[in-house]
Tab-separated table of C-alpha atoms in Angstrom:
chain	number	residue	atom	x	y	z
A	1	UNK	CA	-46.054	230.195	137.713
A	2	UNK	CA	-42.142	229.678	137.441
A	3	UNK	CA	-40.939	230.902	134.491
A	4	UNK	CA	-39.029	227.810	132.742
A	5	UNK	CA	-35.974	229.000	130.682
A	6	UNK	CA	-35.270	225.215	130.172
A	7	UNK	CA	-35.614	221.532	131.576
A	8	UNK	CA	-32.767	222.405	134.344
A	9	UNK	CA	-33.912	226.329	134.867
A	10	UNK	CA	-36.092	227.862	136.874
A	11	UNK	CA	-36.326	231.413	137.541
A	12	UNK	CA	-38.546	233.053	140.067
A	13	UNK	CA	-39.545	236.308	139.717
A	14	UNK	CA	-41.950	238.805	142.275
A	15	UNK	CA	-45.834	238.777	142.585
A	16	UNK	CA	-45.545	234.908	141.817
A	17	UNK	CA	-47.621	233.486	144.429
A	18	UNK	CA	-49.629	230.648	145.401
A	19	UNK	CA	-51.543	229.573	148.331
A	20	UNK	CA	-49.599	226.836	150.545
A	21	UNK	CA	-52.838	225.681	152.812
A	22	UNK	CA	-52.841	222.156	152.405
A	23	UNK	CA	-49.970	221.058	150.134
A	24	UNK	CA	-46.692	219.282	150.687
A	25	UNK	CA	-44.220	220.735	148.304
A	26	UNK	CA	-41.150	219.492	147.376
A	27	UNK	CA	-38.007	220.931	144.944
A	28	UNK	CA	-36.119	218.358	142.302
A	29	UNK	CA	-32.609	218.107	140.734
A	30	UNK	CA	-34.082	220.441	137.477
A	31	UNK	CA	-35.503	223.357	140.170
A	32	UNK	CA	-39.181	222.481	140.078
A	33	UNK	CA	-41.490	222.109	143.306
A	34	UNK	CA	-44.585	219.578	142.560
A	35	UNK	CA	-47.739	220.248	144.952
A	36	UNK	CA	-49.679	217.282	145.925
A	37	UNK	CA	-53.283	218.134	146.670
A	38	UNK	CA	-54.763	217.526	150.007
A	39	UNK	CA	-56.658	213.851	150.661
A	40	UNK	CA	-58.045	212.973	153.954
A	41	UNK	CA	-58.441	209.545	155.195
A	42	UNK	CA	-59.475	207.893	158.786
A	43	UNK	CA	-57.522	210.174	161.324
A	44	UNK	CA	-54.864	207.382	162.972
A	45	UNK	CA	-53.198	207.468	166.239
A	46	UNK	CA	-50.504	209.683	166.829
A	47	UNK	CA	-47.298	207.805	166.064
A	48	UNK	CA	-44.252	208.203	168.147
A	49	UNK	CA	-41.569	210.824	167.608
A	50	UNK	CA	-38.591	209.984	165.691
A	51	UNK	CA	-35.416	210.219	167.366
A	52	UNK	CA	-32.634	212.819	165.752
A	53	UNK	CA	-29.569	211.680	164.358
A	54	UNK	CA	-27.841	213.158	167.204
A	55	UNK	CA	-30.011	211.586	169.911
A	56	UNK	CA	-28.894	207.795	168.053
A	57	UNK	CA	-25.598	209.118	168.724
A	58	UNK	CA	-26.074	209.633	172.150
A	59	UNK	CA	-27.564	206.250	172.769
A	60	UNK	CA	-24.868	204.410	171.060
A	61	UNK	CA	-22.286	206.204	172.826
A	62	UNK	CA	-21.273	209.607	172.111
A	63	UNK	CA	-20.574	212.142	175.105
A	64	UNK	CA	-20.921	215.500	174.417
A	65	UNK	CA	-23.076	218.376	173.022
A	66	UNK	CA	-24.997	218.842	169.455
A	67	UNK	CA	-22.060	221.333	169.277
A	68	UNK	CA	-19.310	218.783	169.572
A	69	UNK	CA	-21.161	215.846	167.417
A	70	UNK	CA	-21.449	218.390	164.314
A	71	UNK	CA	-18.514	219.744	165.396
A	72	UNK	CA	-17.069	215.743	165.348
A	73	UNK	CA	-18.868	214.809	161.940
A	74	UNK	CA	-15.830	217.003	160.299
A	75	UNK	CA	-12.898	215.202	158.412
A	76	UNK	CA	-9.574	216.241	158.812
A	77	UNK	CA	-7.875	218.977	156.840
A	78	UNK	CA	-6.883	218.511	152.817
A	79	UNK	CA	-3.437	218.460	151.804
A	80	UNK	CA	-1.318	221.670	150.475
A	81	UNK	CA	-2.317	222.197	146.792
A	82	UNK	CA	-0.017	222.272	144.043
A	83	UNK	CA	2.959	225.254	143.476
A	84	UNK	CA	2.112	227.084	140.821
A	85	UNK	CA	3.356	226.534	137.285
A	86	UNK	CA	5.717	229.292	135.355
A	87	UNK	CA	7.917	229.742	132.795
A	88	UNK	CA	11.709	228.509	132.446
A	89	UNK	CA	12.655	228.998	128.960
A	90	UNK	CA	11.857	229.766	125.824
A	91	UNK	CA	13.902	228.984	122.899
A	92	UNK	CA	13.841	228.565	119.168
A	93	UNK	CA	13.936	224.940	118.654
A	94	UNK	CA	13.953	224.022	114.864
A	95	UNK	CA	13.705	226.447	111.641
A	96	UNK	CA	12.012	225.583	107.901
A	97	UNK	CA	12.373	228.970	105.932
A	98	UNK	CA	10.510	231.591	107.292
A	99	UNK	CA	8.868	229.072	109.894
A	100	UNK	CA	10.187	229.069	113.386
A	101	UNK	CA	9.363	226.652	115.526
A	102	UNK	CA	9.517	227.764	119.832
A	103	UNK	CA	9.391	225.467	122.704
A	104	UNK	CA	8.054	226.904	125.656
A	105	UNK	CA	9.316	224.896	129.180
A	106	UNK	CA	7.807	225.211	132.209
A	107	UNK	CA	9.008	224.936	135.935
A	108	UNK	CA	7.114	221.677	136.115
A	109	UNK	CA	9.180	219.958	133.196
A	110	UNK	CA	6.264	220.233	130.380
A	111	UNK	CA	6.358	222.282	127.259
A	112	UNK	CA	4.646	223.262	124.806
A	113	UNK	CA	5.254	224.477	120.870
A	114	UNK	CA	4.363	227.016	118.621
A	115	UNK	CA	5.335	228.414	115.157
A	116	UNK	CA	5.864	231.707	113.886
A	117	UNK	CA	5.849	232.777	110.211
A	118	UNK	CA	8.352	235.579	109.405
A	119	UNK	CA	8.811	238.307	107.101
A	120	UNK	CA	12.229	238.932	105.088
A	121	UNK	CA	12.822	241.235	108.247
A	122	UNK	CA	14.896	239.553	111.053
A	123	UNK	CA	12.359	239.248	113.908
A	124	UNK	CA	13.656	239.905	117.833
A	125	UNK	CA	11.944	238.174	121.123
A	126	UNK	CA	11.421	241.475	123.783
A	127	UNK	CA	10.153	240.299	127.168
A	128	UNK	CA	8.850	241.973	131.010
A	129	UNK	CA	5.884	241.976	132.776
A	130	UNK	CA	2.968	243.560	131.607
A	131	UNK	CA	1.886	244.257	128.340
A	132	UNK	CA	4.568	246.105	125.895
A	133	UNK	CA	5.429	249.741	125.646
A	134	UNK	CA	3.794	251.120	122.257
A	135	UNK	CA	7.501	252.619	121.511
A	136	UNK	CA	9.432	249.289	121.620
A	137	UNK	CA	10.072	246.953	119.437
A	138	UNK	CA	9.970	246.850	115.023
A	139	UNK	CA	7.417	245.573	113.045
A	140	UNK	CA	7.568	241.514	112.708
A	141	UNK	CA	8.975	241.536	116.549
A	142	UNK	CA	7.693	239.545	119.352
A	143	UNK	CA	6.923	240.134	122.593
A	144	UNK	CA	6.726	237.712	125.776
A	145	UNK	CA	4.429	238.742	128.993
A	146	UNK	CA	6.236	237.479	131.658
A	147	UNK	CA	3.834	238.004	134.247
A	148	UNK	CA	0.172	236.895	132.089
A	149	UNK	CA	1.831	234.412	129.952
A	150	UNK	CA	0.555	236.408	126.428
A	151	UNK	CA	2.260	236.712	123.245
A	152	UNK	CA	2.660	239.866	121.556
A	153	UNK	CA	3.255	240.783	117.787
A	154	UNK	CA	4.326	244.197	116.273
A	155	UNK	CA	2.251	245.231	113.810
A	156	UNK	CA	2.353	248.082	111.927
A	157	UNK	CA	-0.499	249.708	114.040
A	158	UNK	CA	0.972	248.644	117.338
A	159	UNK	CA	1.353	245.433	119.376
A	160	UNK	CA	-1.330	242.917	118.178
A	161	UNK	CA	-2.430	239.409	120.748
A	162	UNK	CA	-1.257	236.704	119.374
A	163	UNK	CA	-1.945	233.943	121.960
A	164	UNK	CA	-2.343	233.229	125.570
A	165	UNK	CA	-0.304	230.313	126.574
A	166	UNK	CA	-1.510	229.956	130.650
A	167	UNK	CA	-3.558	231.051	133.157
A	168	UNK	CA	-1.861	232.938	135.968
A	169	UNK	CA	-2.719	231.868	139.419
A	170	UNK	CA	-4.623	234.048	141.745
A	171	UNK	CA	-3.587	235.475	145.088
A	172	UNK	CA	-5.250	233.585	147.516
A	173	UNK	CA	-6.107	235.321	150.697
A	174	UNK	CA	-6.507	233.265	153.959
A	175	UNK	CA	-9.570	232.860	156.652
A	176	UNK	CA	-10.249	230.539	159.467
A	177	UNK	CA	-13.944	231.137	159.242
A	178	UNK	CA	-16.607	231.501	157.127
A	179	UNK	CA	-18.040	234.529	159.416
A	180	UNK	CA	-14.569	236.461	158.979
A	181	UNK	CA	-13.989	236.216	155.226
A	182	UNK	CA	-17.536	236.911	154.590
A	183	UNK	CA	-17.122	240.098	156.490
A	184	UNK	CA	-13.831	241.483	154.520
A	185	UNK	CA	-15.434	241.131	151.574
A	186	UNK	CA	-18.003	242.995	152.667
A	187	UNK	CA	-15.509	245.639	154.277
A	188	UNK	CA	-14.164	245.617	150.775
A	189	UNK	CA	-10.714	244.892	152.930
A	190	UNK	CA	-10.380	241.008	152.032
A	191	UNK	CA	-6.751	241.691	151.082
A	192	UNK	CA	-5.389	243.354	154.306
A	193	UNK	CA	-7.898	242.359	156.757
A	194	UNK	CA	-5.977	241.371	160.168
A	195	UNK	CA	-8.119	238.427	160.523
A	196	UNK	CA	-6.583	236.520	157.848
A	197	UNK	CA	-4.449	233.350	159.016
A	198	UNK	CA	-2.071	231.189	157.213
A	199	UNK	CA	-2.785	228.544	154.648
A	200	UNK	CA	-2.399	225.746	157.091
A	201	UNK	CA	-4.441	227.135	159.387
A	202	UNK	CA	-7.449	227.872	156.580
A	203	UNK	CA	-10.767	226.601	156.311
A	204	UNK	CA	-11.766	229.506	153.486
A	205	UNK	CA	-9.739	230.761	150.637
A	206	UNK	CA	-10.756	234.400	149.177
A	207	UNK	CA	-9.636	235.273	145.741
A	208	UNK	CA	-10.700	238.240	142.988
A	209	UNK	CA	-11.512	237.021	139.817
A	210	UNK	CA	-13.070	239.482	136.927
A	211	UNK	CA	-13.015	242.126	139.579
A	212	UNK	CA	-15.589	239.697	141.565
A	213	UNK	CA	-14.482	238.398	145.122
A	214	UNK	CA	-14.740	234.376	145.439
A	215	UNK	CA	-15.216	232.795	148.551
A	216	UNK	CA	-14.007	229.120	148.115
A	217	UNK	CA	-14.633	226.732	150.986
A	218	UNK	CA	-11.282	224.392	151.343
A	219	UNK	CA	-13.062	222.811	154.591
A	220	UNK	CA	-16.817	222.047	156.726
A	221	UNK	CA	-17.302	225.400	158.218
A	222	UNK	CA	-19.430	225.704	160.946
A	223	UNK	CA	-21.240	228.694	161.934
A	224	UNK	CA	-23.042	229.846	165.248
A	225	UNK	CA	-24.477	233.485	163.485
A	226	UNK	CA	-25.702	234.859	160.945
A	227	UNK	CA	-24.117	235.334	157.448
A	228	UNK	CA	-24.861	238.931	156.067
A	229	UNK	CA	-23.979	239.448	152.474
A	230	UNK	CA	-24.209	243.470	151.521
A	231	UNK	CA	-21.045	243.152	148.417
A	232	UNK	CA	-21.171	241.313	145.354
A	233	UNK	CA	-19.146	237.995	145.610
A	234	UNK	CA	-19.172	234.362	144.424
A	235	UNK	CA	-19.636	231.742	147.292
A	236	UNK	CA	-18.047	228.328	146.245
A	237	UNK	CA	-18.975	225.589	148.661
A	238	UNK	CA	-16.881	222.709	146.674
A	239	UNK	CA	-18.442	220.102	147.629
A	240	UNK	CA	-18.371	221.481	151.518
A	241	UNK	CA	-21.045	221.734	153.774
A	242	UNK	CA	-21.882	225.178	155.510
A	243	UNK	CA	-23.859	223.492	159.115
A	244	UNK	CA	-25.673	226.810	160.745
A	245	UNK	CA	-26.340	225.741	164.136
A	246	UNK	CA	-29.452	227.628	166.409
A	247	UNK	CA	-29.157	230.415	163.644
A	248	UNK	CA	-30.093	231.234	159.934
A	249	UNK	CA	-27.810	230.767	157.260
A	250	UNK	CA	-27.237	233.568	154.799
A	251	UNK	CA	-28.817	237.267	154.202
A	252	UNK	CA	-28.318	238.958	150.780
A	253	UNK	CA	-29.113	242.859	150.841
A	254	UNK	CA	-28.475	245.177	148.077
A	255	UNK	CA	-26.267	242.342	146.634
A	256	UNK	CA	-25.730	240.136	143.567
A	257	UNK	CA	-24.636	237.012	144.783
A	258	UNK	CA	-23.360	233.792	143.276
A	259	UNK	CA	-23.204	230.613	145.205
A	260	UNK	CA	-21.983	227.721	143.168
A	261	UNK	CA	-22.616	223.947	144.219
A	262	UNK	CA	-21.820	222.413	141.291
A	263	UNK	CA	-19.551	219.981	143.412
A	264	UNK	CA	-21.012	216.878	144.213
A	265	UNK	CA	-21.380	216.762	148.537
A	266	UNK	CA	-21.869	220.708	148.432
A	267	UNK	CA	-24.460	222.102	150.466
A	268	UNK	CA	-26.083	224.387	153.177
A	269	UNK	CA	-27.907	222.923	156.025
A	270	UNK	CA	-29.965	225.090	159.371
A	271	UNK	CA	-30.614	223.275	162.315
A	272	UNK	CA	-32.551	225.395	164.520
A	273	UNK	CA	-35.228	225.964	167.380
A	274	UNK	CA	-37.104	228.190	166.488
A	275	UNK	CA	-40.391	228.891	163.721
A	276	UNK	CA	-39.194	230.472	160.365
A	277	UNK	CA	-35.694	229.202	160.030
A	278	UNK	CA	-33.869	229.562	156.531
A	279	UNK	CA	-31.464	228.618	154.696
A	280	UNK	CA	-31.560	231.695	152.692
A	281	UNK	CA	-33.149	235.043	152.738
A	282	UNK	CA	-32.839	237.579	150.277
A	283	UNK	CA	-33.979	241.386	151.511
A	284	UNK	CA	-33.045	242.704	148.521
A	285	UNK	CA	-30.683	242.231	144.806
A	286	UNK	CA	-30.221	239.030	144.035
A	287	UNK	CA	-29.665	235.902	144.467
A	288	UNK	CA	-28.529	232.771	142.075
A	289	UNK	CA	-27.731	229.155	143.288
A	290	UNK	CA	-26.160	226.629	141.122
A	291	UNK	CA	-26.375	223.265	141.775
A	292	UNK	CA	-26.244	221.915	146.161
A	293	UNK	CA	-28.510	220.713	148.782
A	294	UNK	CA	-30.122	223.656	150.584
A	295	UNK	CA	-31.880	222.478	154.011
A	296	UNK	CA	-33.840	224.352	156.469
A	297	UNK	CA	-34.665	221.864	160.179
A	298	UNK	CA	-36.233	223.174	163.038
A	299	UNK	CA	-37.683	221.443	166.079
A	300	UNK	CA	-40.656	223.526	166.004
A	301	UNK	CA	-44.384	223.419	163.895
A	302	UNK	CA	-45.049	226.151	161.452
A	303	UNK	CA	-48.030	227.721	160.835
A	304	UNK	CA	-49.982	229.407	157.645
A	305	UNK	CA	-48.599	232.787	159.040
A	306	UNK	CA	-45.324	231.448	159.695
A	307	UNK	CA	-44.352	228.530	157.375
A	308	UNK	CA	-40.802	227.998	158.236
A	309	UNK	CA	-39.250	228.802	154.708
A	310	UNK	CA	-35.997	227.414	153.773
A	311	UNK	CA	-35.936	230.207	151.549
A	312	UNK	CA	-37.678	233.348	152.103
A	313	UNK	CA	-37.627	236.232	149.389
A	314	UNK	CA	-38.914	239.804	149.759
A	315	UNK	CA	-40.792	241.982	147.285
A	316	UNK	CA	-37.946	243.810	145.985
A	317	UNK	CA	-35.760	240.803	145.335
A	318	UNK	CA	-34.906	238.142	142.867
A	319	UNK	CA	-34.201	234.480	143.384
A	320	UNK	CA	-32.483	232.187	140.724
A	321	UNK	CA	-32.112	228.346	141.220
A	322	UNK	CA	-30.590	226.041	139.025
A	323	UNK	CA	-30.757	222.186	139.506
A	324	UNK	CA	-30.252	222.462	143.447
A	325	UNK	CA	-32.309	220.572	146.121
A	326	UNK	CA	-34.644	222.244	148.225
A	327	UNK	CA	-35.651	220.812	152.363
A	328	UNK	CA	-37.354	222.400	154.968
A	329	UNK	CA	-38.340	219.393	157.804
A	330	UNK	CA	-40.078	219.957	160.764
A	331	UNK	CA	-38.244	217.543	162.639
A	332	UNK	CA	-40.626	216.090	165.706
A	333	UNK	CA	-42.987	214.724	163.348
A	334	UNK	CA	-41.232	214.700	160.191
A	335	UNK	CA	-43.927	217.260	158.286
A	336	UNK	CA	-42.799	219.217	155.033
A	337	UNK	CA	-43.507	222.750	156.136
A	338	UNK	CA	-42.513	225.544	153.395
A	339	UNK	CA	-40.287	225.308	151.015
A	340	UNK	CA	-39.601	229.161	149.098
A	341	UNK	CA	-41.724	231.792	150.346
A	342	UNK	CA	-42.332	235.482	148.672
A	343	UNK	CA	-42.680	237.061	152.551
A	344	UNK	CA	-45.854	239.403	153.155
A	345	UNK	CA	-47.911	236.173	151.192
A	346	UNK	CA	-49.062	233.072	152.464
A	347	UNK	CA	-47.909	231.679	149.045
A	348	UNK	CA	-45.434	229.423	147.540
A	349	UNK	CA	-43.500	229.576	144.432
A	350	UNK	CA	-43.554	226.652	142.317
């Protein structure tokens, strides 16, 4: 049984294993499968096989390959984002006895306030980048971090925190494809890897944050191989879709790995010909998804040996979902097939 931590959170955990023979298994918003039992009626005649989405396509009109129609489902690039937002000035702007009012202007044309108390002592603004030197500066003195936006008081024990007034921006590093900023992470290189390309020219954005790469999709990637995770990193699909195309998606090894689709639209989807195709697989470490559609469609039956898992875990790993969607189809006859599998068991978890 999944262990609940609440209504929205499921976590699965090894040597949690059921038997799949006969069930049709589904996974809701909150992270929970529900097994139907089996019922047998009259056996009816075979019914005829449903056309794919690209076939329709075909007969209304569309030239080309399944390549170039999932290639041609893709919208056209997003605008440039924002500059970033810094400091102009900041100046004392309005005194009532030993209460100082500062406004604080920024390079957009807002501002912000705040007040400082002072002693008898006259207090002096000091300002860099970087935090202060422990020999500058008297006691009652303030001090202005240029580069991390933070606010420094001397104290009589050193420089004390007063307050962090913004959030620098990141350096954003620059891929064309989900494949080749997946793979400087990995090569722990993301910051000097030669594959990197401009921002127009960007489908992926890699940043660090908390010492933690973040992969952050800014366009529909489409990939035609495998994507091996072996480095810790945070995957954010934003409301992208990641379309794997005659392959399976991801592999996590030795790895904690974050992939967040919180985003409404986000999600990971395997179209492929063969038995056992997945969306996810994770060899080893761990693996946590957060919100997203995760779907696993192959043209081929599976079997009780060989369920074709959208997700597949091995013995040594851990899987987390929270409230994410969960589809593995079978696609010639439209037959659930299975949906998380703990591999070396003919099991589910749910």
């Amino acid at each position: 049984m999944a262990k609940k931590e609440d209504k929205n959170k499921t976590t699965f955990k090894k040597g949690l294993v059921a038997g799949v023979l006969g069930f049709t298994m589904m996974a809701s918003s909150a992270g929970m499968l529900t097994a139907c039992g089996p019922q047998r009626g009259p056996e009816g005649a075979t019914g005829a096989t449903g056309k794919s989405a690209y076939e329709l396509a075909v007969e209304n009109g569309f030239e080309g390959t399944l390549g170039e129609w999932l290639e041609s489902l893709r919208g056209q690039s997003g605008g440039a984002g924002n500059s970033g937002n810094g400091i102009e000035s900041v100046v004392k702007t309005d005194s009532d006895g030993l209460v100082d009012t500062y406004t604080i202007t920024f390079t957009d044309g807002t501002f912000t306030t705040f007040e400082i108390t002072n002693g008898e002592q006259c207090t002096n603004w000091l300002s860099g980048e970087g935090e202060p030197l422990s020999y500058t500066g008297n006691v009652g003195d303030f001090y202005m971090d240029t580069e991390n936006f933070i606010i420094y008081k001397k104290v009589s024990t050193g420089w004390e925190f007063v307050t962090q007034i913004a959030q620098k921006e990141p350096d954003m590093y620059y891929y064309d494809s989900i494949n080749a900023a997946i793979d400087a992470v990995n090569g722990g290189d993301f910051t000097t890897s030669n594959a990197q390309v401009s921002e127009s020219e960007a489908k992926i954005a890699v940043y660090e944050k908390e010492g933690v790469p973040h992969i952050k999709l800014l366009n529909h990637p489409v990939t035609t191989s495998l994507l091996n995770i072996t480095r810790d990193m945070v995957i954010e699909l934003n409301g992208k879709i990641i379309s794997c195309v005659g392959t399976d998606a991801i592999q996590v090894q030795s790895a904690n790995v974050k992939i967040d689709g919180s985003v409404p639209g986000s999600a990971i989807s395997v179209m492929s010909d063969k038995i056992s195709s997945t969306v996810l697989r994770v060899v080893s470490g761990k693996c946590s998804l957060y919100g997203g559609k995760y779907e696993a469609f192959s043209y081929k039956l599976g079997t009780p040996d060989a369920p074709n898992p959208c997700m597949l875990v091995d013995d040594s790993a851990d899987l987390y979902l929270e409230n994410v969607d969960v589809v593995a189809m079978e696609t010639t006859t439209g037959t659930m097939q299975g949906v998380i599998v703990k591999r070396g068991w003919r099991g589910l978890y749910f």
